[in-house]
Coordinates of C-alpha atoms in Angstrom, one line a residue:
M12 CA 96.3 164.7 82.6
L13 CA 96.3 162.3 80.1
M14 CA 96.6 159.3 82.9
T15 CA 94.7 160.2 86.4
V16 CA 92.5 156.5 86.9
L17 CA 94.7 153.2 87.7
V18 CA 92.1 151.7 89.4
L19 CA 88.8 151.7 87.2
G20 CA 91.4 150.4 84.3
M21 CA 92.7 147.7 86.0
A22 CA 89.8 146.5 86.7
Q23 CA 88.0 146.8 83.5
C24 CA 91.1 144.4 81.9
G25 CA 90.8 141.7 85.0
T26 CA 94.4 142.2 85.8
P27 CA 95.7 140.4 88.5
Q28 CA 96.7 142.4 91.6
V29 CA 100.6 141.2 91.3
P30 CA 104.1 142.9 93.1
A31 CA 105.2 145.3 90.4
E32 CA 108.5 143.4 90.5
Q33 CA 106.8 140.2 89.2
H34 CA 106.4 142.5 85.6
G35 CA 110.1 142.9 85.4
Q36 CA 109.6 146.8 85.3
G37 CA 110.3 149.3 88.4
D38 CA 107.0 150.4 90.4
R39 CA 105.9 153.2 88.3
E40 CA 102.1 153.1 87.7
Q41 CA 99.8 153.4 84.6
T42 CA 96.8 154.1 83.6
E43 CA 93.7 153.3 80.3
Q44 CA 91.4 156.4 80.8
G45 CA 93.3 159.0 79.3
I46 CA 94.8 156.7 76.4
G47 CA 91.9 154.7 75.8
H48 CA 89.5 158.1 75.5
A49 CA 91.7 160.3 73.3
G50 CA 89.8 161.4 70.5
S51 CA 92.3 162.9 68.1
V52 CA 93.4 159.4 67.0
S53 CA 92.1 156.5 65.3
H54 CA 90.6 153.6 67.7
L55 CA 91.6 150.1 66.7
R56 CA 90.5 146.8 68.1
A57 CA 92.4 143.3 68.2
D58 CA 90.5 140.8 65.7
V59 CA 91.2 137.5 66.3
T60 CA 91.9 135.0 63.4
R61 CA 93.9 132.0 65.3
V62 CA 95.0 130.9 68.4
R63 CA 97.8 129.4 69.0
A64 CA 99.6 127.7 72.5
H65 CA 102.2 129.5 74.6
D66 CA 104.3 127.8 76.8
R67 CA 102.5 129.2 80.2
S68 CA 105.8 129.5 82.5
A69 CA 107.3 132.1 79.9
F70 CA 107.7 135.6 81.8
T71 CA 107.2 137.1 78.3
Q72 CA 109.5 140.2 77.8
G73 CA 110.2 140.5 73.9
L74 CA 108.9 138.4 71.0
E75 CA 109.3 138.4 67.1
L76 CA 108.9 136.9 64.4
A77 CA 111.6 136.1 61.7
G78 CA 112.2 133.8 59.2
G79 CA 108.9 131.6 60.2
I80 CA 110.5 131.3 63.4
L81 CA 109.5 133.1 66.9
Y82 CA 112.3 133.9 68.8
E83 CA 110.7 135.3 72.1
G84 CA 112.6 136.4 75.3
T85 CA 111.9 136.1 78.9
G86 CA 112.6 137.8 82.3
K87 CA 112.9 136.7 86.0
H88 CA 116.0 136.5 87.9
G89 CA 117.4 133.1 87.1
Q90 CA 114.7 132.1 84.9
S91 CA 115.7 134.5 81.8
V92 CA 116.2 133.3 78.6
L93 CA 116.2 133.1 74.7
R94 CA 113.9 130.9 72.7
A95 CA 113.5 129.9 69.1
V96 CA 110.4 129.2 69.0
D97 CA 108.0 127.4 66.5
P98 CA 105.2 129.4 66.0
H99 CA 102.4 127.0 65.1
T100 CA 102.7 124.1 67.9
G101 CA 104.9 126.2 70.6
R102 CA 107.6 123.9 70.4
V103 CA 110.8 125.1 71.9
L104 CA 113.4 125.3 68.9
Q105 CA 116.5 126.1 70.7
E106 CA 117.4 128.2 74.3
A107 CA 119.5 130.2 76.0
H108 CA 120.4 131.1 79.3
L109 CA 121.2 134.7 80.3
P110 CA 123.5 134.6 83.4
Q111 CA 121.4 134.7 87.0
E112 CA 122.6 138.3 87.4
F113 CA 120.6 139.2 84.5
F114 CA 116.9 139.6 84.5
G115 CA 116.4 139.9 80.2
E116 CA 114.0 142.3 78.8
G117 CA 113.1 143.1 75.3
I118 CA 114.8 141.7 71.8
T119 CA 115.3 142.2 67.8
V120 CA 116.0 140.3 65.2
V121 CA 118.9 142.4 63.2
G122 CA 120.2 139.6 60.4
D123 CA 121.8 136.7 61.5
R124 CA 122.1 139.0 64.8
I125 CA 119.7 139.1 67.7
W126 CA 119.9 142.2 70.4
Q127 CA 118.7 141.4 73.9
L128 CA 118.5 144.1 77.0
T129 CA 118.7 143.5 80.3
W130 CA 116.7 145.6 83.0
R131 CA 118.5 147.7 85.6
S132 CA 122.2 145.6 84.5
G133 CA 122.7 148.1 81.5
V134 CA 123.3 145.5 79.2
A135 CA 122.2 144.5 76.2
I136 CA 123.6 140.7 75.0
L137 CA 124.7 140.6 70.8
R138 CA 123.5 137.2 70.0
D139 CA 124.6 135.0 67.0
R140 CA 121.3 134.6 65.6
A141 CA 121.9 130.2 64.1
S142 CA 122.6 129.5 67.6
L143 CA 121.9 131.6 70.7
T144 CA 125.2 132.0 71.7
E145 CA 126.5 135.3 72.5
I146 CA 129.0 137.7 70.6
D147 CA 129.2 140.2 72.5
R148 CA 128.0 143.2 75.1
M149 CA 127.4 146.8 74.9
R150 CA 126.7 149.1 78.1
Y151 CA 123.9 151.9 78.3
E152 CA 122.9 154.3 80.5
G153 CA 119.0 153.7 82.7
E154 CA 116.8 150.9 82.4
G155 CA 116.0 148.3 79.4
W156 CA 112.8 147.6 78.2
G157 CA 111.3 147.3 74.8
L158 CA 113.2 146.7 71.6
C159 CA 113.0 147.1 68.1
H160 CA 114.7 147.5 64.2
D161 CA 113.3 149.6 61.9
G162 CA 115.4 148.6 58.9
N163 CA 118.1 151.2 60.0
R164 CA 118.3 151.9 63.6
L165 CA 117.4 150.1 66.6
V166 CA 115.0 151.5 68.7
M167 CA 114.7 151.3 72.5
S168 CA 112.3 152.4 75.9
D169 CA 113.1 152.3 78.8
G170 CA 109.4 153.1 80.8
S171 CA 109.5 156.8 79.8
A172 CA 107.9 158.5 77.5
R173 CA 111.0 158.5 75.4
L174 CA 112.5 155.7 72.6
T175 CA 116.1 156.1 71.9
F176 CA 117.3 155.4 68.1
R177 CA 120.6 153.4 68.6
D178 CA 123.2 152.1 66.1
P179 CA 122.3 148.0 64.5
E180 CA 126.3 147.8 64.9
T181 CA 127.6 149.8 68.0
F182 CA 124.6 149.9 69.8
A183 CA 125.1 154.2 70.2
P184 CA 123.0 156.1 71.3
T185 CA 122.0 158.3 67.4
G186 CA 118.8 160.5 68.7
G187 CA 115.3 159.8 70.4
I188 CA 111.8 160.9 70.1
T189 CA 109.4 161.4 72.9
V190 CA 106.0 159.8 72.7
R191 CA 103.2 162.1 73.5
L192 CA 99.6 161.8 72.6
G193 CA 97.2 164.6 72.5
G194 CA 100.1 166.4 73.7
E195 CA 101.2 164.9 76.7
P196 CA 104.2 162.2 77.1
V197 CA 102.8 158.4 77.1
E198 CA 104.5 156.8 80.4
E199 CA 105.7 153.5 81.0
L200 CA 106.1 152.6 76.9
N201 CA 107.4 148.6 76.9
E202 CA 108.0 146.0 74.1
L203 CA 108.1 147.4 70.5
E204 CA 107.8 146.6 67.5
C205 CA 108.7 148.6 64.6
A206 CA 106.6 147.2 61.4
D207 CA 105.1 149.3 58.1
G208 CA 107.3 152.6 58.7
S209 CA 105.1 152.8 62.2
I210 CA 107.0 152.1 66.3
W211 CA 103.9 150.3 68.0
A212 CA 104.5 150.1 71.5
N213 CA 102.2 148.3 74.6
V214 CA 101.9 150.6 77.5
W215 CA 102.6 148.5 80.5
K216 CA 100.2 147.5 82.7
S217 CA 97.8 148.0 80.5
H218 CA 95.6 146.7 77.7
R219 CA 96.6 149.0 75.1
I220 CA 99.0 149.5 71.9
L221 CA 99.6 152.4 70.7
R222 CA 100.7 153.4 66.7
I223 CA 103.6 156.1 66.5
D224 CA 105.4 158.2 64.5
P225 CA 109.2 157.8 64.6
A226 CA 109.7 160.9 63.1
S227 CA 107.9 163.5 65.1
G228 CA 106.2 160.9 68.2
R229 CA 103.2 161.8 67.5
V230 CA 100.9 158.6 68.5
T231 CA 98.8 158.0 65.2
A232 CA 96.5 154.8 66.1
V233 CA 95.7 153.2 69.5
V234 CA 94.2 149.2 69.7
D235 CA 92.2 148.0 72.4
A236 CA 93.6 144.5 72.8
S237 CA 91.7 143.7 76.2
G238 CA 89.8 140.4 76.1
L239 CA 92.1 137.9 75.0
L240 CA 92.2 135.9 77.4
P241 CA 88.9 133.9 78.6
P242 CA 88.6 135.5 81.9
E243 CA 89.0 132.0 84.0
Q244 CA 92.4 132.5 82.5
R245 CA 93.0 135.1 83.3
A246 CA 93.6 135.6 87.4
Q247 CA 96.8 133.0 86.9
A248 CA 98.3 135.4 83.7
G249 CA 100.4 139.2 83.5
V250 CA 100.3 141.5 81.8
L251 CA 100.0 142.0 78.1
N252 CA 103.4 141.6 77.0
G253 CA 104.8 140.2 73.7
I254 CA 104.1 142.4 69.9
A255 CA 105.4 140.6 67.0
A256 CA 104.2 141.8 63.5
V257 CA 103.6 138.7 60.8
E258 CA 105.9 139.0 57.9
G259 CA 103.4 140.0 54.3
T260 CA 100.6 140.6 56.4
D261 CA 98.8 143.0 58.4
E262 CA 98.3 140.8 61.1
F263 CA 100.4 140.4 64.8
L264 CA 101.4 137.9 67.0
L265 CA 100.0 139.2 70.7
T266 CA 100.4 137.2 74.0
G267 CA 102.0 137.9 78.3
K268 CA 103.6 136.8 80.5
N269 CA 102.9 133.8 81.8
W270 CA 99.5 133.8 79.0
P271 CA 98.8 130.1 77.3
H272 CA 97.8 131.4 74.2
L273 CA 99.8 133.2 71.4
Y274 CA 96.4 135.6 69.4
R275 CA 97.3 136.0 65.7
V276 CA 95.1 139.3 65.2
R277 CA 94.1 142.2 62.8
F278 CA 93.7 145.7 64.5
V279 CA 90.8 146.7 62.9
P280 CA 89.0 149.8 63.6
A281 CA 86.7 149.9 67.0

C-alpha cells in the first residue's frame, strides 16, 4: 500500500492531536511515509524567501492571490468567512460571513467572480469579487474540500484521490482524474492551486504538497513543506492548509489552520 504509517509521520511533523472535525474534513486518516519516499518523482522542499503576518484565528480552508489581493476562505460552523486581505500586512480589507449552517471550504477566483465550497452541505457559493457579496448558489454531490481554476475549468477535490473538473460558469461536472503516485491512488487530496500547467494539492494531515499532471493524474513531484513553523508554535497550530501561487513568479504563499505566519516560498530540489 502507498500509505501505511500514520503515527510516525505525525510525530515527525509535530502536528497536535486534535479532533478531526476541527480540521474540517471527516475522520479518515492519512500517512506520509509512502508519499515522502516515492522514488520515481522529483523531490522538492519549501525554501522560505519571506515571512508575513497571518491571522492566527483564521481556520484556513482556501487561499488564492489575484490582482495583488489575497483571498482566504475559512471554516467552522458559525465562523466561516471569505476575506480579502492585504498580503503584505495581513490587514483584512473586506469580509463576508457564511450562514451558520455552512462550513466554508476551498475557494478560487474566476475573473470578477469567486467560487467558494462548503464541506458537507453540497453547496457552491458564487460571489462578486469586488464586494464579496453572494450572487448565486449551485448544488453538487459529495463533500467539498479544495478548488482551483486552471484558466479554462475548475478543479475540485472531495477528500478522495479523485479530482473533478467543472464548468466555471455553471459548476457542472465535465470530467475528472484519479491522482496516482507510483501507480497507487493518493487519498485525501485537500487544498488545491492551479499554476504553470500543473495542479498542486496538499495532502490532508500531512506537510506534503503534490504536483499533479492534469492530463493523466500522475504525481510528478512531491514537496516537503515541513519545518515552516517554529517548534514552539506548532502545538497551537493546525495542519498545513493554504497554497497560493504568486503571480509572475515561481513562488507560492503557504499557511495553515490557525498559523501565525504566511510563508512565501520557492519549491527547490530537496
